[in-house]
Amino acid sequence: MTADQGTEAGRWRDKPPPVRAWKGKARTRETRAAEQDRAAGGRHQRIVDLGDGRLACASIELKVYPKTRRIRAYLRWSDKGRSPAVYVGEVDHETRARNLAEAWETAISLGLLTPQSPSPIEQSWASSPAVRVVMQGNRSRDTRPERVLRSAVHALGLRYRVASRPMPDLRRTADLVFTKAKVAVFLDGCYWHGCPEHYRPSQKNSDFWQKKLASNQARDRQTDELLRDAGWEVVRVWEHEDAQAAADRVAQTVRDRQSRVPAQRSAECQKSV
């Protein structure tokens, strides 16, 4: 008799469900997101319509109730600080991956989700399902290196704008923006921007990735040039850099710029006289 045949209506008769059937091993937000993406069939399948044109990315939570020895699946998402949950149903497979997949299938069939069109990443960039999942899990902002750098800069007494355009008419977003000092800080990922220490060329679909990297680097150079022509100072930090050392460099740049501003204004006033 198999393990699944030993269950009845989702119940384990003699002992609770095995831990591997419901408890996750993912330790980081990125790996947890990748696990949910795999089970749902893509990030675009995990969308909940909140109304008023608002959407949220949902996750499946598996819970075990010791008295009944059942695994129950709930759909959860975040909405203005709250975490609503909707009961999806019971699952009784021996592995968490299979239980998550079944729960997502049930949630979709119940009409609890509003799947969106696959992103360009899913349509063309990824060369395999595994690569697709990793890319879907990538965050465009609020990554751990960004949060650590922001915390270190904040501890030095500096205040800044987060993920903001230094110039409203320039469609480029910096990770930290000091408007008065006119300093823009970019935290660059080692892979996406071609770090000389850690970048390793992809062995698959190499032509595409080489062109993608070259495009990113050209855009970086153009951004630096445009901002400097407009009187801004640009600071670029690699994600592998020590956060405190990078924060010290940012702070020194900002304070140097702030000290030069009064002198520049004084010189301008003397010229006008």
mmCIF file of C-alpha atoms in Angstrom:
data_model
loop_
_atom_site.group_PDB
_atom_site.id
_atom_site.type_symbol
_atom_site.label_atom_id
_atom_site.label_comp_id
_atom_site.label_asym_id
_atom_site.label_seq_id
_atom_site.Cartn_x
_atom_site.Cartn_y
_atom_site.Cartn_z
ATOM 1 C CA MET A 1 0.000 0.000 0.000
ATOM 2 C CA THR A 2 1.355 3.425 -0.914
ATOM 3 C CA ALA A 3 1.425 6.399 1.421
ATOM 4 C CA ASP A 4 -1.371 8.090 -0.508
ATOM 5 C CA GLN A 5 -3.478 4.927 -0.343
ATOM 6 C CA GLY A 6 -3.028 4.949 3.421
ATOM 7 C CA THR A 7 -4.944 8.216 3.690
ATOM 8 C CA GLU A 8 -8.661 8.701 3.751
ATOM 9 C CA ALA A 9 -10.312 11.988 2.822
ATOM 10 C CA GLY A 10 -7.015 13.775 3.389
ATOM 11 C CA ARG A 11 -6.321 12.138 6.769
ATOM 12 C CA TRP A 12 -3.242 10.318 8.037
ATOM 13 C CA ARG A 13 -4.702 7.615 10.291
ATOM 14 C CA ASP A 14 -1.936 6.862 12.744
ATOM 15 C CA LYS A 15 0.260 9.949 12.786
ATOM 16 C CA PRO A 16 0.339 13.543 11.553
ATOM 17 C CA PRO A 17 1.275 14.277 7.934
ATOM 18 C CA PRO A 18 5.034 14.190 7.271
ATOM 19 C CA VAL A 19 6.739 17.546 7.651
ATOM 20 C CA ARG A 20 7.904 17.458 4.020
ATOM 21 C CA ALA A 21 4.252 17.455 2.939
ATOM 22 C CA TRP A 22 3.501 20.940 4.243
ATOM 23 C CA LYS A 23 6.463 22.760 5.785
ATOM 24 C CA GLY A 24 8.688 24.789 3.482
ATOM 25 C CA LYS A 25 12.507 24.889 3.471
ATOM 26 C CA ALA A 26 12.883 28.194 1.614
ATOM 27 C CA ARG A 27 14.804 30.688 3.761
ATOM 28 C CA THR A 28 14.722 33.901 1.762
ATOM 29 C CA ARG A 29 11.953 35.941 0.206
ATOM 30 C CA GLU A 30 13.357 35.222 -3.245
ATOM 31 C CA THR A 31 13.387 31.431 -2.815
ATOM 32 C CA ARG A 32 9.903 31.456 -1.305
ATOM 33 C CA ALA A 33 8.628 33.457 -4.268
ATOM 34 C CA ALA A 34 10.331 31.068 -6.700
ATOM 35 C CA GLU A 35 8.676 28.099 -4.974
ATOM 36 C CA GLN A 36 5.232 29.689 -5.299
ATOM 37 C CA ASP A 37 5.915 30.585 -8.949
ATOM 38 C CA ARG A 38 6.822 26.980 -9.761
ATOM 39 C CA ALA A 39 3.697 25.635 -8.119
ATOM 40 C CA ALA A 40 1.353 28.181 -9.724
ATOM 41 C CA GLY A 41 2.881 27.915 -13.192
ATOM 42 C CA GLY A 42 4.312 31.422 -13.238
ATOM 43 C CA ARG A 43 4.137 34.720 -11.384
ATOM 44 C CA HIS A 44 1.388 35.889 -13.749
ATOM 45 C CA GLN A 45 -0.906 33.144 -12.377
ATOM 46 C CA ARG A 46 -0.713 34.437 -8.804
ATOM 47 C CA ILE A 47 -2.606 37.708 -9.241
ATOM 48 C CA VAL A 48 -5.582 38.694 -7.059
ATOM 49 C CA ASP A 49 -7.895 41.522 -8.110
ATOM 50 C CA LEU A 50 -8.402 43.840 -5.120
ATOM 51 C CA GLY A 51 -10.835 46.106 -6.951
ATOM 52 C CA ASP A 52 -10.440 49.758 -7.907
ATOM 53 C CA GLY A 53 -7.829 48.711 -10.430
ATOM 54 C CA ARG A 54 -5.504 47.330 -7.742
ATOM 55 C CA LEU A 55 -3.790 43.943 -8.011
ATOM 56 C CA ALA A 56 -1.781 41.860 -5.540
ATOM 57 C CA CYS A 57 0.495 38.845 -5.825
ATOM 58 C CA ALA A 58 -0.850 35.986 -3.685
ATOM 59 C CA SER A 59 0.751 32.933 -2.073
ATOM 60 C CA ILE A 60 -0.527 29.573 -0.871
ATOM 61 C CA GLU A 61 -0.085 28.792 2.827
ATOM 62 C CA LEU A 62 -0.305 25.192 4.049
ATOM 63 C CA LYS A 63 -1.472 24.538 7.617
ATOM 64 C CA VAL A 64 -1.727 21.323 9.612
ATOM 65 C CA TYR A 65 -4.382 20.808 12.270
ATOM 66 C CA PRO A 66 -3.077 18.116 14.681
ATOM 67 C CA LYS A 67 -6.493 16.959 15.867
ATOM 68 C CA THR A 68 -7.764 16.204 12.371
ATOM 69 C CA ARG A 69 -4.354 15.387 10.812
ATOM 70 C CA ARG A 70 -5.291 17.303 7.697
ATOM 71 C CA ILE A 71 -3.392 19.741 5.546
ATOM 72 C CA ARG A 72 -5.446 22.760 4.602
ATOM 73 C CA ALA A 73 -4.490 25.303 1.966
ATOM 74 C CA TYR A 74 -5.182 29.042 2.214
ATOM 75 C CA LEU A 75 -4.698 31.790 -0.349
ATOM 76 C CA ARG A 76 -3.034 34.874 1.177
ATOM 77 C CA TRP A 77 -2.003 38.295 -0.063
ATOM 78 C CA SER A 78 -1.119 41.722 1.296
ATOM 79 C CA ASP A 79 -3.498 44.677 1.144
ATOM 80 C CA LYS A 80 -2.638 47.948 2.906
ATOM 81 C CA GLY A 81 -0.931 46.280 5.846
ATOM 82 C CA ARG A 82 -3.492 43.485 6.175
ATOM 83 C CA SER A 83 -3.087 39.834 5.119
ATOM 84 C CA PRO A 84 -6.481 38.501 4.026
ATOM 85 C CA ALA A 85 -6.824 34.727 3.650
ATOM 86 C CA VAL A 86 -9.294 32.557 1.749
ATOM 87 C CA TYR A 87 -9.705 28.835 2.398
ATOM 88 C CA VAL A 88 -8.929 26.851 -0.750
ATOM 89 C CA GLY A 89 -9.319 23.226 0.325
ATOM 90 C CA GLU A 90 -7.553 20.157 1.689
ATOM 91 C CA VAL A 91 -4.538 18.491 0.108
ATOM 92 C CA ASP A 92 -3.043 15.113 0.949
ATOM 93 C CA HIS A 93 0.080 14.495 -1.115
ATOM 94 C CA GLU A 94 3.371 13.379 0.419
ATOM 95 C CA THR A 95 5.360 16.405 -0.766
ATOM 96 C CA ARG A 96 4.910 20.138 -0.308
ATOM 97 C CA ALA A 97 5.534 20.784 -4.013
ATOM 98 C CA ARG A 98 2.608 18.578 -5.078
ATOM 99 C CA ASN A 99 0.326 20.028 -2.407
ATOM 100 C CA LEU A 100 1.140 23.593 -3.447
ATOM 101 C CA ALA A 101 0.551 22.758 -7.101
ATOM 102 C CA GLU A 102 -2.837 21.189 -6.348
ATOM 103 C CA ALA A 103 -3.842 24.125 -4.145
ATOM 104 C CA TRP A 104 -2.966 26.620 -6.895
ATOM 105 C CA GLU A 105 -4.917 24.600 -9.442
ATOM 106 C CA THR A 106 -7.926 24.585 -7.124
ATOM 107 C CA ALA A 107 -7.666 28.314 -6.401
ATOM 108 C CA ILE A 108 -7.569 29.104 -10.112
ATOM 109 C CA SER A 109 -10.514 26.799 -10.850
ATOM 110 C CA LEU A 110 -12.536 28.473 -8.073
ATOM 111 C CA GLY A 111 -12.044 31.861 -9.732
ATOM 112 C CA LEU A 112 -10.077 33.292 -6.791
ATOM 113 C CA LEU A 113 -7.339 34.623 -9.061
ATOM 114 C CA THR A 114 -7.070 36.915 -12.056
ATOM 115 C CA PRO A 115 -4.209 35.547 -14.183
ATOM 116 C CA GLN A 116 -2.396 38.150 -16.257
ATOM 117 C CA SER A 117 -0.601 37.848 -19.580
ATOM 118 C CA PRO A 118 2.911 36.410 -19.182
ATOM 119 C CA SER A 119 5.628 39.039 -18.881
ATOM 120 C CA PRO A 120 8.225 39.552 -21.615
ATOM 121 C CA ILE A 121 10.616 37.613 -19.406
ATOM 122 C CA GLU A 122 8.385 34.543 -19.501
ATOM 123 C CA GLN A 123 7.716 34.925 -23.203
ATOM 124 C CA SER A 124 11.225 35.352 -24.548
ATOM 125 C CA TRP A 125 14.089 35.836 -22.128
ATOM 126 C CA ALA A 126 14.248 32.549 -20.233
ATOM 127 C CA SER A 127 15.900 29.618 -21.972
ATOM 128 C CA SER A 128 14.393 27.042 -19.597
ATOM 129 C CA PRO A 129 11.652 26.765 -16.944
ATOM 130 C CA ALA A 130 14.304 26.882 -14.191
ATOM 131 C CA VAL A 131 15.795 30.120 -15.539
ATOM 132 C CA ARG A 132 12.303 31.562 -15.906
ATOM 133 C CA VAL A 133 11.521 30.939 -12.231
ATOM 134 C CA VAL A 134 14.756 32.592 -11.084
ATOM 135 C CA MET A 135 14.116 35.643 -13.244
ATOM 136 C CA GLN A 136 10.534 35.935 -12.052
ATOM 137 C CA GLY A 137 11.811 35.965 -8.485
ATOM 138 C CA ASN A 138 14.117 38.903 -9.121
ATOM 139 C CA ARG A 139 13.007 42.095 -7.446
ATOM 140 C CA SER A 140 13.337 45.440 -9.148
ATOM 141 C CA ARG A 141 13.584 47.359 -5.858
ATOM 142 C CA ASP A 142 13.859 46.866 -2.106
ATOM 143 C CA THR A 143 16.400 44.080 -2.516
ATOM 144 C CA ARG A 144 18.476 43.109 0.502
ATOM 145 C CA PRO A 145 21.621 44.986 -0.674
ATOM 146 C CA GLU A 146 19.484 48.106 -1.215
ATOM 147 C CA ARG A 147 17.927 47.878 2.238
ATOM 148 C CA VAL A 148 21.310 47.353 3.911
ATOM 149 C CA LEU A 149 22.856 50.297 2.054
ATOM 150 C CA ARG A 150 19.917 52.569 2.859
ATOM 151 C CA SER A 151 20.126 51.627 6.531
ATOM 152 C CA ALA A 152 23.854 52.367 6.652
ATOM 153 C CA VAL A 153 23.420 55.747 4.922
ATOM 154 C CA HIS A 154 20.506 56.641 7.187
ATOM 155 C CA ALA A 155 22.596 55.814 10.271
ATOM 156 C CA LEU A 156 25.120 58.426 9.126
ATOM 157 C CA GLY A 157 22.447 61.099 9.490
ATOM 158 C CA LEU A 158 21.621 61.543 5.805
ATOM 159 C CA ARG A 159 18.120 61.672 4.377
ATOM 160 C CA TYR A 160 17.213 60.827 0.810
ATOM 161 C CA ARG A 161 14.539 59.789 -1.630
ATOM 162 C CA VAL A 162 14.209 56.111 -2.516
ATOM 163 C CA ALA A 163 13.805 54.764 -6.082
ATOM 164 C CA SER A 164 13.256 58.244 -7.468
ATOM 165 C CA ARG A 165 14.057 60.098 -10.682
ATOM 166 C CA PRO A 166 16.835 62.644 -10.133
ATOM 167 C CA MET A 167 15.383 64.689 -13.006
ATOM 168 C CA PRO A 168 11.619 64.552 -13.694
ATOM 169 C CA ASP A 169 12.105 64.732 -17.457
ATOM 170 C CA LEU A 170 14.730 61.958 -17.499
ATOM 171 C CA ARG A 171 13.320 58.441 -17.395
ATOM 172 C CA ARG A 172 16.057 57.041 -15.165
ATOM 173 C CA THR A 173 15.523 55.967 -11.549
ATOM 174 C CA ALA A 174 18.277 56.076 -8.940
ATOM 175 C CA ASP A 175 18.226 53.969 -5.787
ATOM 176 C CA LEU A 176 19.040 56.938 -3.526
ATOM 177 C CA VAL A 177 18.539 60.576 -4.495
ATOM 178 C CA PHE A 178 19.843 63.577 -2.563
ATOM 179 C CA THR A 179 17.980 66.442 -4.203
ATOM 180 C CA LYS A 180 19.656 69.430 -2.526
ATOM 181 C CA ALA A 181 23.190 68.100 -3.000
ATOM 182 C CA LYS A 182 22.248 66.746 -6.448
ATOM 183 C CA VAL A 183 23.757 63.317 -5.834
ATOM 184 C CA ALA A 184 22.287 60.184 -7.419
ATOM 185 C CA VAL A 185 23.288 56.736 -6.096
ATOM 186 C CA PHE A 186 22.876 53.561 -8.147
ATOM 187 C CA LEU A 187 23.344 50.114 -6.608
ATOM 188 C CA ASP A 188 24.267 47.825 -9.505
ATOM 189 C CA GLY A 189 23.772 44.067 -9.547
ATOM 190 C CA CYS A 190 26.954 42.147 -10.337
ATOM 191 C CA TYR A 191 25.336 40.052 -13.061
ATOM 192 C CA TRP A 192 23.041 42.586 -14.710
ATOM 193 C CA HIS A 193 25.701 45.307 -14.952
ATOM 194 C CA GLY A 194 28.808 43.207 -15.610
ATOM 195 C CA CYS A 195 30.810 43.386 -12.385
ATOM 196 C CA PRO A 196 34.505 42.836 -13.275
ATOM 197 C CA GLU A 197 34.965 40.669 -10.164
ATOM 198 C CA HIS A 198 31.893 38.453 -10.175
ATOM 199 C CA TYR A 199 30.276 38.469 -13.609
ATOM 200 C CA ARG A 200 30.362 35.104 -15.332
ATOM 201 C CA PRO A 201 28.965 34.828 -18.891
ATOM 202 C CA SER A 202 25.932 32.612 -19.326
ATOM 203 C CA GLN A 203 26.569 29.321 -21.101
ATOM 204 C CA LYS A 204 23.040 29.208 -22.511
ATOM 205 C CA ASN A 205 21.566 31.718 -24.913
ATOM 206 C CA SER A 206 24.894 33.538 -24.664
ATOM 207 C CA ASP A 207 24.317 35.867 -27.637
ATOM 208 C CA PHE A 208 21.162 37.268 -26.090
ATOM 209 C CA TRP A 209 22.767 37.804 -22.683
ATOM 210 C CA GLN A 210 25.847 39.464 -24.147
ATOM 211 C CA LYS A 211 23.634 41.921 -26.003
ATOM 212 C CA LYS A 212 21.543 42.463 -22.870
ATOM 213 C CA LEU A 213 24.627 43.187 -20.763
ATOM 214 C CA ALA A 214 26.080 45.525 -23.393
ATOM 215 C CA SER A 215 22.761 47.385 -23.529
ATOM 216 C CA ASN A 216 22.670 47.741 -19.742
ATOM 217 C CA GLN A 217 26.231 49.057 -19.607
ATOM 218 C CA ALA A 218 25.611 51.517 -22.448
ATOM 219 C CA ARG A 219 22.515 52.774 -20.645
ATOM 220 C CA ASP A 220 24.532 53.189 -17.434
ATOM 221 C CA ARG A 221 27.159 55.280 -19.227
ATOM 222 C CA GLN A 222 24.486 57.395 -20.900
ATOM 223 C CA THR A 223 22.710 57.934 -17.555
ATOM 224 C CA ASP A 224 25.953 59.059 -15.896
ATOM 225 C CA GLU A 225 26.697 61.457 -18.742
ATOM 226 C CA LEU A 226 23.226 62.987 -18.826
ATOM 227 C CA LEU A 227 23.133 63.535 -15.073
ATOM 228 C CA ARG A 228 26.621 65.028 -14.905
ATOM 229 C CA ASP A 229 25.829 67.360 -17.785
ATOM 230 C CA ALA A 230 22.886 68.570 -15.704
ATOM 231 C CA GLY A 231 25.093 69.228 -12.682
ATOM 232 C CA TRP A 232 24.532 65.982 -10.769
ATOM 233 C CA GLU A 233 27.150 63.793 -9.110
ATOM 234 C CA VAL A 234 26.714 60.060 -9.745
ATOM 235 C CA VAL A 235 27.824 57.370 -7.277
ATOM 236 C CA ARG A 236 27.718 53.739 -8.386
ATOM 237 C CA VAL A 237 27.938 50.927 -5.846
ATOM 238 C CA TRP A 238 28.337 47.232 -6.668
ATOM 239 C CA GLU A 239 26.015 44.925 -4.762
ATOM 240 C CA HIS A 240 29.023 42.956 -3.434
ATOM 241 C CA GLU A 241 30.618 46.025 -1.810
ATOM 242 C CA ASP A 242 30.754 46.376 1.944
ATOM 243 C CA ALA A 243 27.660 48.370 2.853
ATOM 244 C CA GLN A 244 29.359 50.541 5.469
ATOM 245 C CA ALA A 245 32.253 51.424 3.174
ATOM 246 C CA ALA A 246 29.816 52.279 0.401
ATOM 247 C CA ALA A 247 27.699 54.369 2.788
ATOM 248 C CA ASP A 248 30.800 56.281 3.893
ATOM 249 C CA ARG A 249 31.640 57.009 0.249
ATOM 250 C CA VAL A 250 28.090 58.215 -0.412
ATOM 251 C CA ALA A 251 28.119 60.403 2.699
ATOM 252 C CA GLN A 252 31.481 61.954 1.784
ATOM 253 C CA THR A 253 30.225 62.762 -1.718
ATOM 254 C CA VAL A 254 27.010 64.331 -0.402
ATOM 255 C CA ARG A 255 28.811 66.437 2.210
ATOM 256 C CA ASP A 256 31.443 67.589 -0.264
ATOM 257 C CA ARG A 257 28.687 68.721 -2.601
ATOM 258 C CA GLN A 258 26.810 70.451 0.209
ATOM 259 C CA SER A 259 29.933 72.368 1.238
ATOM 260 C CA ARG A 260 30.483 73.566 -2.329
ATOM 261 C CA VAL A 261 26.956 74.880 -2.820
ATOM 262 C CA PRO A 262 27.331 78.032 -0.626
ATOM 263 C CA ALA A 263 30.647 78.871 -2.315
ATOM 264 C CA GLN A 264 29.107 78.486 -5.772
ATOM 265 C CA ARG A 265 26.160 80.719 -4.829
ATOM 266 C CA SER A 266 28.517 83.346 -3.404
ATOM 267 C CA ALA A 267 30.549 83.357 -6.622
ATOM 268 C CA GLU A 268 27.400 83.681 -8.687
ATOM 269 C CA CYS A 269 26.224 86.632 -6.568
ATOM 270 C CA GLN A 270 29.586 88.418 -6.980
ATOM 271 C CA LYS A 271 29.406 87.966 -10.760
ATOM 272 C CA SER A 272 25.926 89.429 -10.868
ATOM 273 C CA VAL A 273 27.102 92.483 -8.897
#
